[in-house]
Coordinates of N, CA, C and O in Angstrom, one line a residue:
M1 N 1.1 -1.0 0.1 CA 0.5 0.4 -0.3 C 1.0 0.9 -0.1 O 0.6 2.5 -0.4
L2 N 2.0 0.7 0.2 CA 3.2 2.5 0.3 C 4.2 2.4 0.1 O 4.1 1.5 -0.2
Q3 N 4.6 3.2 -0.3 CA 5.8 2.8 -1.7 C 7.1 4.8 -1.4 O 6.2 5.6 -0.8
N4 N 7.7 5.2 -1.6 CA 8.0 5.9 -2.0 C 8.9 6.2 -0.2 O 9.4 7.5 0.2
R5 N 8.5 5.4 1.2 CA 9.4 5.8 2.4 C 9.7 4.9 2.7 O 9.6 3.6 2.7
T6 N 10.5 5.2 3.8 CA 10.1 3.8 4.6 C 10.3 3.3 5.2 O 8.9 4.2 5.4
T7 N 9.7 2.1 5.9 CA 8.4 1.7 5.9 C 8.8 1.7 8.1 O 7.6 2.6 8.6
S8 N 9.3 2.1 8.5 CA 9.7 2.9 9.5 C 8.9 4.6 9.8 O 8.0 4.5 11.0
A9 N 9.1 5.2 8.7 CA 8.9 6.5 9.5 C 7.6 6.6 8.4 O 6.5 7.6 9.3
L10 N 6.4 5.6 8.0 CA 5.3 5.4 7.1 C 4.4 4.9 8.1 O 2.7 5.4 8.2
T11 N 4.5 4.6 9.3 CA 3.8 3.2 9.3 C 3.2 4.2 11.3 O 4.0 5.3 11.7
G12 N 1.7 5.0 11.2 CA 1.2 5.4 12.1 C -0.2 5.1 11.7 O -0.5 4.8 10.8
F13 N -0.1 7.2 12.5 CA -2.0 6.9 11.8 C -2.4 8.6 11.5 O -1.3 9.5 11.6
Y14 N -3.2 8.9 10.7 CA -3.1 10.0 9.8 C -4.3 10.1 9.6 O -5.4 9.5 9.4
V15 N -4.5 11.2 10.1 CA -6.2 12.2 10.0 C -6.1 12.7 8.0 O -5.6 12.9 7.9
I16 N -7.0 11.9 7.9 CA -7.9 12.4 6.2 C -7.9 14.1 6.2 O -8.7 14.9 6.9
D17 N -7.3 14.9 5.4 CA -7.0 15.8 5.4 C -8.9 16.4 4.0 O -7.4 16.7 3.5
Q18 N -10.0 17.3 4.8 CA -10.6 17.4 4.3 C -10.2 18.5 2.7 O -10.7 18.0 1.6
V19 N -9.5 19.2 3.4 CA -9.0 20.3 2.1 C -8.4 19.7 0.5 O -9.0 20.4 0.1
H20 N -7.9 18.8 1.0 CA -7.3 18.2 -0.1 C -7.6 16.4 -1.0 O -6.8 15.7 -1.2
S21 N -8.5 16.8 -0.5 CA -9.5 15.2 -0.6 C -10.3 15.0 -1.0 O -11.8 16.4 -0.4
R22 N -11.9 13.8 -1.9 CA -12.3 14.4 -2.1 C -13.5 13.1 -1.6 O -12.8 11.4 -2.0
V23 N -14.5 12.8 -2.3 CA -16.1 12.0 -2.0 C -16.2 11.5 -2.9 O -17.9 12.9 -2.5
G24 N -16.5 11.4 -3.8 CA -16.8 11.5 -5.6 C -18.0 10.2 -5.9 O -17.4 9.1 -5.4
F25 N -19.0 10.6 -6.7 CA -19.4 9.4 -7.1 C -20.2 9.5 -8.4 O -19.4 11.1 -8.7
S26 N -20.8 8.9 -9.4 CA -21.6 8.9 -10.4 C -22.2 7.6 -10.6 O -22.2 7.0 -10.3
V27 N -23.5 8.8 -11.3 CA -24.3 7.3 -11.4 C -25.1 7.4 -13.3 O -25.2 8.5 -13.7
R28 N -24.9 6.4 -13.9 CA -25.6 6.7 -15.5 C -26.9 6.7 -15.2 O -27.8 6.3 -15.2
H29 N -28.0 8.2 -16.2 CA -29.0 8.0 -15.8 C -29.1 7.0 -16.8 O -28.8 6.5 -17.8
V30 N -30.8 7.0 -17.4 CA -30.9 5.6 -18.3 C -30.9 6.0 -19.6 O -31.1 5.3 -20.8
M31 N -30.7 7.1 -19.9 CA -30.1 7.6 -20.9 C -29.2 7.7 -21.7 O -28.9 8.3 -22.9
G32 N -28.5 7.8 -21.0 CA -27.0 6.7 -20.8 C -25.7 7.7 -21.1 O -24.5 8.7 -20.5
S33 N -26.1 10.1 -20.4 CA -25.2 11.0 -19.3 C -25.6 10.3 -17.7 O -25.6 9.3 -17.3
Q34 N -24.5 11.1 -17.5 CA -23.2 10.6 -16.2 C -24.2 11.5 -15.0 O -23.9 13.0 -15.2
L35 N -24.5 10.8 -13.8 CA -24.9 12.8 -13.0 C -23.8 11.7 -11.9 O -23.1 11.2 -11.8
H36 N -22.5 13.3 -11.8 CA -22.0 13.2 -11.1 C -21.8 13.8 -9.7 O -22.7 15.0 -9.7
G37 N -21.9 14.1 -8.5 CA -21.5 14.1 -7.4 C -20.3 14.4 -6.5 O -19.6 13.5 -6.3
A38 N -20.5 14.8 -5.5 CA -19.5 15.1 -4.3 C -20.0 15.1 -2.6 O -20.7 15.8 -3.0
F39 N -18.7 14.4 -1.9 CA -20.2 15.1 -0.2 C -18.7 16.4 0.1 O -17.6 15.9 0.0
G40 N -19.3 17.8 0.6 CA -18.0 18.5 1.2 C -17.4 18.6 2.5 O -16.5 19.0 2.4
S41 N -18.6 17.6 3.0 CA -18.1 17.0 4.8 C -17.5 16.1 4.9 O -19.0 15.4 5.5
F42 N -17.1 15.7 6.1 CA -16.5 14.8 6.2 C -15.4 14.1 6.6 O -14.3 15.6 6.8
E43 N -14.7 12.7 7.9 CA -13.4 13.1 8.6 C -13.0 11.8 7.8 O -14.7 11.0 8.2
G44 N -11.7 11.0 8.6 CA -11.2 9.5 7.8 C -10.0 8.9 8.8 O -9.0 10.7 9.3
L45 N -9.6 8.2 9.6 CA -9.5 7.7 10.5 C -8.1 6.7 9.3 O -8.6 5.8 8.9
L46 N -6.5 7.2 9.4 CA -5.9 6.1 8.3 C -5.3 5.7 9.2 O -4.3 5.8 10.3
V47 N -4.9 4.3 9.3 CA -4.1 3.3 10.5 C -3.0 2.5 9.6 O -3.3 1.6 10.0
L48 N -2.1 3.0 9.4 CA -1.4 2.6 8.3 C 0.2 1.3 9.2 O 0.6 1.8 10.3
D49 N 0.9 0.0 8.6 CA 1.2 -0.8 9.0 C 1.7 -0.5 8.2 O 2.0 -2.2 7.3
A50 N 2.7 -0.2 8.0 CA 3.3 -0.3 6.6 C 4.8 -1.9 6.0 O 4.9 -1.9 5.7
H51 N 4.8 -2.8 8.0 CA 5.5 -3.4 7.7 C 4.8 -4.9 7.4 O 4.8 -5.2 7.1
R52 N 3.8 -4.4 8.1 CA 1.9 -6.1 7.9 C 1.1 -4.7 7.1 O 0.4 -4.5 7.7
P53 N 1.4 -4.5 6.1 CA 0.4 -3.8 5.2 C -1.2 -4.3 5.6 O -2.4 -3.2 5.9
A54 N -1.3 -5.5 5.5 CA -2.4 -6.3 5.6 C -3.0 -6.3 6.5 O -4.7 -6.2 7.0
L55 N -2.8 -5.4 8.0 CA -3.5 -4.7 8.6 C -3.3 -3.5 9.4 O -3.9 -3.2 10.5
S56 N -3.2 -3.1 7.9 CA -3.8 -1.7 7.9 C -5.4 -1.0 8.4 O -5.9 -2.6 8.1
E57 N -5.7 0.1 8.2 CA -7.5 0.3 9.0 C -7.3 1.9 8.2 O -6.8 2.4 8.2
A58 N -9.3 1.9 7.7 CA -10.0 2.9 7.8 C -10.8 3.3 7.6 O -11.6 2.0 7.8
F59 N -11.0 4.7 8.3 CA -12.5 5.0 9.5 C -12.7 6.0 8.4 O -11.9 7.6 8.7
L60 N -14.2 5.9 8.4 CA -14.5 7.4 7.0 C -16.4 7.9 7.7 O -17.0 6.8 7.5
T61 N -16.5 9.3 8.3 CA -16.9 9.8 8.8 C -18.0 10.3 6.8 O -17.2 11.4 7.2
V62 N -18.7 10.6 6.4 CA -19.3 11.2 5.9 C -20.2 12.1 6.0 O -22.1 11.7 6.1
Q63 N -20.9 13.6 5.8 CA -21.8 13.9 6.0 C -23.1 13.7 4.8 O -23.0 14.6 4.3
T64 N -24.2 13.5 5.3 CA -24.6 13.2 4.1 C -26.1 14.9 3.9 O -25.7 15.1 2.3
E65 N -25.5 15.4 4.4 CA -26.2 16.7 4.0 C -24.8 17.5 3.2 O -25.9 18.5 2.6
S66 N -24.3 17.3 2.7 CA -23.1 18.3 2.3 C -23.3 17.2 0.9 O -22.5 18.1 0.3
L67 N -24.1 16.4 -0.1 CA -24.1 15.9 -1.3 C -24.0 17.0 -2.3 O -25.1 18.1 -1.8
D68 N -23.6 17.4 -2.9 CA -23.4 18.8 -4.3 C -23.6 17.9 -5.5 O -22.5 17.6 -5.6
T69 N -24.9 17.7 -6.4 CA -24.2 17.7 -7.1 C -24.4 18.8 -8.5 O -24.9 19.0 -9.9
G70 N -25.0 20.2 -7.8 CA -24.2 21.3 -9.1 C -26.7 21.5 -8.4 O -27.0 22.8 -9.7
L71 N -27.1 20.9 -8.3 CA -28.6 21.4 -8.6 C -28.9 21.4 -7.0 O -29.0 19.7 -6.4
G72 N -29.8 22.8 -6.4 CA -30.1 22.5 -5.4 C -31.8 21.5 -5.1 O -31.4 21.2 -4.6
E73 N -32.7 21.8 -5.4 CA -33.7 21.1 -6.1 C -33.7 19.7 -5.1 O -33.5 18.7 -5.0
R74 N -32.8 18.8 -6.4 CA -32.3 17.6 -6.6 C -31.7 16.8 -5.6 O -31.2 16.1 -5.2
D75 N -30.3 18.1 -5.0 CA -29.3 17.7 -3.8 C -30.4 17.9 -2.5 O -30.0 16.6 -1.6
A76 N -31.2 18.7 -2.3 CA -32.2 19.2 -1.7 C -33.0 16.5 -1.8 O -33.5 16.1 -0.3
H77 N -33.5 16.7 -2.7 CA -34.1 15.7 -2.8 C -33.7 13.8 -2.0 O -33.9 13.1 -1.4
L78 N -32.1 13.7 -3.4 CA -31.4 13.2 -2.5 C -30.9 12.9 -0.8 O -30.9 11.7 -0.6
T79 N -30.1 14.4 -0.3 CA -30.1 14.0 1.0 C -31.2 14.2 2.3 O -30.9 13.5 3.5
G80 N -32.2 13.8 1.8 CA -34.1 14.2 2.8 C -34.0 12.9 2.3 O -34.0 11.8 2.2
P81 N -35.0 13.4 3.4 CA -35.3 11.4 3.3 C -36.5 10.7 3.2 O -36.5 8.9 3.3
A82 N -36.6 11.1 1.5 CA -36.7 9.5 0.7 C -36.0 9.2 0.1 O -36.0 7.3 -0.2
V83 N -34.6 9.7 0.2 CA -32.7 9.3 -0.5 C -31.7 8.9 1.2 O -32.3 7.5 1.4
L84 N -31.4 9.6 1.6 CA -30.2 9.2 2.2 C -30.6 9.6 3.8 O -30.0 9.0 4.3
G85 N -31.7 9.9 3.9 CA -32.5 10.2 5.7 C -32.2 11.6 6.1 O -32.7 11.3 7.1
Y86 N -31.4 12.7 5.9 CA -31.3 13.7 6.3 C -32.3 14.1 6.5 O -33.0 14.2 6.0
P87 N -33.3 14.8 8.4 CA -31.8 15.2 9.2 C -31.8 13.7 10.1 O -30.9 13.7 11.2
A88 N -32.4 12.6 10.2 CA -32.4 11.4 10.9 C -32.0 10.9 11.2 O -30.8 10.5 11.8
F89 N -30.8 10.6 9.3 CA -29.3 10.0 9.2 C -28.2 10.9 8.5 O -28.5 11.3 8.4
P90 N -27.7 12.1 9.8 CA -27.0 12.9 9.1 C -25.7 12.2 9.1 O -24.9 13.3 8.2
T91 N -25.0 10.9 9.2 CA -23.7 10.8 8.3 C -23.7 9.8 7.9 O -24.9 8.3 8.2
M92 N -22.6 8.9 6.8 CA -22.3 7.6 6.4 C -20.7 6.7 6.7 O -20.3 7.5 7.1
T93 N -21.3 6.1 7.0 CA -19.8 5.6 7.7 C -19.7 4.2 7.0 O -20.3 4.0 6.8
F94 N -17.6 4.5 7.0 CA -17.2 3.0 6.5 C -16.0 3.3 7.9 O -15.5 4.1 7.5
H95 N -16.3 1.5 8.1 CA -15.2 1.4 8.4 C -14.7 -0.1 7.1 O -15.1 -0.7 7.3
S96 N -13.3 -0.1 7.6 CA -13.0 -1.6 6.7 C -12.5 -2.7 7.8 O -13.1 -2.5 9.5
T97 N -12.7 -3.4 7.5 CA -12.2 -4.9 7.7 C -10.9 -6.0 7.5 O -11.1 -7.0 7.9
G98 N -10.5 -5.3 6.6 CA -9.6 -6.2 6.0 C -8.3 -6.0 5.0 O -9.4 -5.1 4.0
V99 N -7.4 -5.7 4.4 CA -7.3 -5.6 3.1 C -6.6 -6.7 3.1 O -5.3 -7.1 3.1
T100 N -6.3 -6.8 1.3 CA -5.4 -7.4 0.7 C -4.9 -7.1 -1.0 O -5.0 -6.5 -1.1
L101 N -3.2 -7.7 -0.5 CA -3.3 -7.1 -1.1 C -2.8 -7.8 -2.8 O -3.0 -8.9 -2.5
L102 N -1.9 -7.6 -3.6 CA -2.6 -6.7 -5.5 C -0.9 -6.7 -5.1 O -0.1 -6.1 -5.1
D103 N -0.9 -7.4 -6.5 CA -0.1 -7.2 -7.7 C 0.1 -5.7 -7.7 O -0.8 -5.4 -8.4
G104 N 1.5 -4.5 -8.2 CA 1.3 -3.9 -8.3 C 1.6 -2.4 -7.9 O 1.3 -1.6 -7.7
G105 N 1.5 -3.5 -6.1 CA 1.6 -3.0 -5.2 C 0.0 -2.1 -4.4 O 0.2 -0.8 -3.6
G106 N -0.7 -1.7 -5.3 CA -2.6 -1.5 -4.8 C -3.2 -2.5 -3.7 O -3.0 -3.6 -3.2
C107 N -4.4 -2.4 -4.0 CA -5.0 -3.0 -2.1 C -6.5 -3.1 -3.1 O -7.4 -2.6 -3.1
C108 N -6.9 -4.6 -2.1 CA -8.3 -4.6 -2.4 C -9.1 -4.1 -0.6 O -7.9 -5.3 0.2
L109 N -9.7 -2.9 0.0 CA -10.2 -3.1 1.1 C -11.1 -3.3 1.3 O -11.8 -2.8 0.7
A110 N -11.1 -4.3 2.1 CA -13.0 -5.1 2.8 C -13.7 -4.1 3.8 O -12.3 -3.4 4.6
G111 N -14.5 -2.8 3.9 CA -14.9 -3.1 4.9 C -16.4 -3.0 5.3 O -17.0 -3.5 3.7
R112 N -17.1 -2.4 5.6 CA -18.8 -1.8 6.4 C -19.2 -0.7 5.9 O -17.9 -0.1 6.9
L113 N -20.0 -0.7 5.0 CA -20.3 1.1 5.1 C -21.8 0.7 5.1 O -23.1 0.1 5.1
K114 N -22.6 2.0 6.2 CA -23.4 1.8 6.8 C -24.0 3.3 5.6 O -23.4 4.7 6.1
I115 N -25.4 3.0 5.1 CA -25.9 4.4 5.0 C -28.1 4.2 5.6 O -28.2 2.5 5.6
K116 N -28.1 4.7 6.2 CA -28.9 5.2 6.7 C -29.3 3.6 8.6 O -28.3 4.2 8.6
N117 N -30.5 2.8 8.0 CA -29.8 2.1 9.3 C -29.9 0.8 8.7 O -29.1 0.3 9.5
V118 N -28.2 0.8 7.6 CA -28.5 -0.3 6.7 C -26.6 -0.3 6.7 O -26.6 0.8 5.9
E119 N -26.0 -1.9 7.5 CA -24.8 -2.0 7.1 C -24.9 -3.2 6.1 O -24.4 -3.9 6.5
R120 N -23.8 -2.5 5.5 CA -23.4 -3.8 4.5 C -22.5 -4.0 4.0 O -21.8 -2.9 3.9
P121 N -21.8 -5.3 3.3 CA -20.0 -5.3 3.2 C -20.0 -4.8 1.9 O -20.3 -4.8 1.0
L122 N -18.7 -3.9 1.2 CA -18.4 -3.2 1.0 C -16.6 -2.7 0.7 O -15.8 -3.0 1.3
A123 N -16.6 -3.8 -1.0 CA -15.0 -3.5 -1.0 C -14.9 -2.5 -2.4 O -15.6 -2.6 -3.3
M124 N -13.2 -1.9 -1.9 CA -12.4 -0.5 -2.8 C -11.4 -0.6 -3.4 O -10.1 -2.0 -2.3
D125 N -11.2 -1.2 -4.1 CA -10.1 -1.1 -4.9 C -8.5 0.8 -4.1 O -9.4 1.5 -5.2
V126 N -7.9 0.3 -4.3 CA -6.9 1.2 -3.9 C -5.6 1.1 -4.5 O -4.8 0.7 -4.3
T127 N -6.1 2.1 -4.9 CA -3.8 2.4 -5.4 C -3.4 4.2 -4.2 O -4.2 5.1 -4.2
P128 N -1.8 3.5 -4.4 CA -1.5 3.7 -4.2 C -0.8 5.6 -4.4 O 0.1 5.6 -5.3
G129 N -0.7 6.2 -3.8 CA -0.3 8.0 -4.1 C 1.0 8.7 -4.0 O 1.3 9.4 -4.8
G130 N 1.5 7.7 -3.2 CA 3.3 8.2 -3.4 C 3.1 8.5 -1.5 O 1.9 9.1 -0.6
A131 N 4.2 9.3 -0.6 CA 4.7 9.9 0.5 C 4.9 11.1 0.7 O 5.8 10.6 -0.9
R132 N 5.6 11.7 1.3 CA 5.7 13.0 1.1 C 6.0 13.7 2.2 O 5.3 13.1 3.5
T133 N 7.5 14.2 2.5 CA 7.0 15.5 4.1 C 7.1 16.9 3.4 O 8.2 17.5 2.7
D134 N 6.7 17.7 4.5 CA 5.9 19.3 3.9 C 7.2 20.0 4.8 O 7.8 19.1 5.2
S135 N 7.5 20.8 4.2 CA 8.7 22.1 5.2 C 8.3 21.7 6.2 O 9.6 22.4 7.3
L136 N 7.0 21.2 7.1 CA 7.0 21.5 8.4 C 7.7 20.2 9.3 O 7.1 20.0 10.6
G137 N 8.1 19.4 8.6 CA 8.1 18.2 8.2 C 7.6 16.8 8.9 O 7.4 16.0 9.7
L138 N 6.2 17.4 8.6 CA 5.2 16.8 8.6 C 5.0 15.5 7.1 O 4.9 15.8 6.2
T139 N 4.7 14.2 7.7 CA 3.9 13.0 6.5 C 3.1 13.1 6.3 O 1.9 13.1 7.4
W140 N 3.2 13.1 4.7 CA 1.2 13.2 4.3 C 1.6 11.8 2.9 O 2.3 11.4 2.9
V141 N 0.4 11.1 2.9 CA 0.0 10.0 2.5 C -1.0 10.4 1.5 O -1.9 11.2 2.0
G142 N -0.9 9.3 0.5 CA -1.5 9.8 -0.7 C -2.5 8.3 -0.7 O -1.6 7.6 -1.7
F143 N -4.0 8.2 -1.8 CA -4.1 6.6 -2.1 C -6.0 7.5 -2.9 O -6.7 8.8 -3.3
E144 N -6.2 6.6 -3.9 CA -6.7 6.9 -4.7 C -8.0 5.6 -5.1 O -8.0 4.6 -4.7
A145 N -8.6 5.5 -5.2 CA -9.6 4.6 -3.8 C -10.9 4.7 -4.9 O -11.8 5.1 -5.4
T146 N -11.7 3.4 -5.8 CA -12.7 3.7 -6.4 C -13.9 2.3 -6.2 O -13.2 1.0 -5.6
A147 N -15.4 2.7 -5.9 CA -16.1 0.8 -6.0 C -17.6 0.7 -6.1 O -17.6 2.3 -7.2
T148 N -17.9 -0.4 -5.9 CA -19.8 0.0 -7.1 C -20.3 -0.5 -6.1 O -19.7 -1.0 -5.8
L149 N -21.2 0.2 -5.6 CA -22.2 -0.4 -4.4 C -23.2 0.1 -5.0 O -24.0 0.0 -6.2
G150 N -24.5 -0.9 -5.4 CA -26.1 -1.3 -5.6 C -27.2 -0.7 -4.9 O -27.2 -0.4 -3.6
L151 N -27.6 0.2 -5.4 CA -28.3 1.5 -4.9 C -29.3 0.3 -3.7 O -29.9 0.6 -2.7
A152 N -29.5 -0.7 -4.5 CA -30.3 -1.5 -3.5 C -30.3 -2.4 -2.3 O -31.3 -2.7 -1.4
D153 N -29.1 -2.1 -2.6 CA -28.2 -3.6 -1.7 C -29.1 -2.5 -0.7 O -28.6 -3.2 1.0
W154 N -28.3 -1.2 -0.3 CA -29.7 -0.3 1.2 C -30.4 0.1 0.9 O -30.1 0.3 1.6
G155 N -30.9 -0.9 0.5 CA -32.6 -0.5 0.8 C -33.5 1.5 -0.2 O -33.8 1.7 0.6
L156 N -32.1 1.6 -1.6 CA -32.5 3.1 -1.6 C -33.0 3.4 -3.3 O -32.3 2.1 -4.1
T157 N -33.7 3.4 -2.7 CA -34.5 3.9 -4.2 C -34.5 5.3 -4.8 O -34.3 6.0 -3.6
V158 N -33.9 5.8 -6.0 CA -34.4 7.1 -6.1 C -35.4 7.4 -7.5 O -34.6 6.6 -9.0
D159 N -35.9 8.4 -7.6 CA -37.1 9.1 -8.8 C -35.9 9.7 -9.6 O -35.8 11.1 -8.7
G160 N -35.8 9.4 -10.5 CA -35.9 10.7 -12.1 C -36.3 11.4 -11.9 O -35.4 12.6 -12.4
S161 N -37.3 11.4 -12.4 CA -37.8 12.4 -12.3 C -37.3 14.4 -11.1 O -36.9 14.8 -11.7
R162 N -37.1 13.5 -9.9 CA -36.1 14.5 -9.9 C -34.6 14.4 -9.7 O -33.9 15.8 -8.3
T163 N -34.4 13.7 -10.3 CA -32.2 14.2 -10.4 C -31.8 14.3 -11.7 O -31.1 14.4 -12.3
G164 N -33.0 15.3 -12.4 CA -31.9 15.7 -13.7 C -32.3 15.0 -15.1 O -32.3 15.1 -15.7
G165 N -33.8 13.7 -14.9 CA -33.3 12.6 -16.0 C -34.5 11.3 -15.8 O -35.9 11.5 -15.0
P166 N -35.0 10.8 -16.4 CA -35.8 9.8 -16.6 C -35.8 9.0 -15.8 O -36.7 7.8 -15.0
G167 N -34.3 9.0 -15.0 CA -34.2 7.9 -13.9 C -32.6 7.1 -14.2 O -31.7 7.8 -15.2
V168 N -31.7 6.7 -13.4 CA -31.4 6.3 -12.7 C -30.6 4.6 -13.0 O -31.3 4.2 -12.6
C169 N -29.3 5.3 -12.9 CA -29.4 3.3 -13.0 C -28.8 2.8 -11.9 O -29.4 3.7 -10.9
A170 N -29.0 1.5 -11.1 CA -29.1 0.9 -10.3 C -27.8 1.0 -9.7 O -27.7 1.0 -8.0
D171 N -26.7 1.1 -9.8 CA -25.5 0.9 -9.7 C -24.2 2.2 -9.5 O -24.0 2.8 -10.7
V172 N -23.9 2.3 -8.6 CA -23.2 4.2 -7.7 C -22.0 3.8 -8.2 O -21.5 2.9 -7.4
S173 N -20.7 4.4 -8.7 CA -18.7 4.1 -9.0 C -18.8 5.4 -7.5 O -19.0 7.0 -8.1
L174 N -17.9 5.4 -6.9 CA -18.0 5.6 -5.8 C -16.3 6.1 -6.4 O -15.1 5.1 -6.4
H175 N -15.4 7.8 -6.0 CA -14.0 7.8 -6.5 C -13.8 8.6 -4.9 O -14.2 9.5 -5.1
L176 N -13.0 8.1 -5.0 CA -12.5 8.9 -3.5 C -10.8 9.5 -4.2 O -10.8 7.8 -4.3
S177 N -10.4 10.3 -3.6 CA -9.2 10.9 -3.8 C -8.5 11.1 -2.5 O -9.5 11.8 -1.4
V178 N -7.8 9.9 -1.8 CA -7.7 10.7 -0.6 C -6.1 11.4 0.2 O -4.8 11.0 -0.9
S179 N -6.2 12.4 1.0 CA -4.0 12.8 1.0 C -4.7 12.9 2.1 O -5.4 13.9 2.9
A180 N -3.8 12.7 3.9 CA -3.1 12.3 5.3 C -2.7 12.3 5.5 O -1.9 12.3 5.3
V181 N -3.0 13.0 6.7 CA -1.3 14.2 7.3 C -0.9 12.5 8.6 O -1.4 12.2 9.6
Q182 N 0.7 12.8 9.2 CA 0.3 11.5 10.2 C 0.7 12.5 11.5 O 0.3 14.1 11.4
V183 N -0.4 12.3 12.2 CA -0.8 12.9 13.5 C 0.6 12.1 14.6 O 0.5 12.7 15.4
F184 N 0.3 10.8 14.6 CA 1.4 10.0 16.0 C 2.0 8.9 14.6 O 1.5 8.5 13.8
H185 N 3.1 9.0 15.0 CA 4.2 7.8 14.4 C 4.6 6.5 15.1 O 4.5 6.9 16.8
R186 N 3.6 5.5 15.0 CA 4.2 4.1 15.8 C 4.9 3.5 15.3 O 4.6 3.0 14.4
P187 N 6.3 2.7 15.8 CA 7.3 2.3 15.9 C 6.5 0.5 15.4 O 5.9 0.6 16.1
P188 N 6.4 0.1 14.4 CA 5.9 -1.8 14.8 C 6.0 -2.4 16.1 O 4.4 -2.5 16.6
A189 N 6.9 -2.3 16.8 CA 7.4 -2.2 18.0 C 6.4 -1.6 19.3 O 5.8 -3.0 20.1
S190 N 6.4 -0.6 19.1 CA 5.3 0.1 20.0 C 4.5 -0.7 20.8 O 3.2 -1.2 19.4
A191 N 2.8 -0.1 21.6 CA 1.7 -0.1 21.9 C 0.9 1.1 20.8 O 1.3 2.7 20.9
P192 N -0.7 1.3 21.0 CA -1.3 1.9 20.3 C -1.9 3.0 21.2 O -1.2 3.3 22.2
P193 N -1.0 4.8 20.7 CA -1.5 5.3 21.5 C -2.5 5.6 22.4 O -3.7 5.3 21.6
T194 N -2.2 6.0 23.7 CA -3.2 6.6 24.4 C -3.6 8.0 23.5 O -2.8 8.8 23.4
P195 N -4.9 8.6 24.5 CA -6.0 10.2 24.1 C -4.5 10.6 24.3 O -4.2 12.2 23.9
S196 N -3.5 11.2 25.7 CA -3.0 12.0 26.0 C -2.0 12.1 25.3 O -0.6 12.8 25.2
S197 N -1.8 10.7 24.2 CA 0.3 10.8 23.6 C -0.3 11.2 22.5 O 0.8 11.6 21.3
V198 N -1.2 11.2 22.1 CA -1.8 12.2 20.4 C -1.8 13.5 19.9 O -1.2 14.3 20.8

């Protein structure tokens, strides 16, 4: 999962930087065009073990009300009770359950995605974007991730007349571009941090 830095330097806890990251999606209208959107408010934590990448973890919380497709009426419909369930369900959450390393340096990140009151498995294909140290000495890592989810699997239906088209397909493509900064460096032999040590 990690490259371009020594493993001992990269192992640790990282906070996703919302300013330099993106949680986007696309869904195809039945007429062939693509509807694109993104969520503007989210937070996440990565626990990276560069010595044993399969033990790495990821956690993401997305604010459902922050959805933006460029059309206010459509956004209100998609975020509201008919689809994502805001305000009763203000967040969607993902937490990883396993990592499978792939040839070429990428991985398959298995996890659980919860939308409204339905939690189901979701697998993401993850490609590392490298690592760097900035002028302040902070360590940054980057990843690109994609996944496909079926709306019906989470009990979701979308009224095409409210989304700018005659209807949408059942599958949504997720596109995540993640930039995260290290907040705690953990050598592989050390114990997890306590709140006072972060």
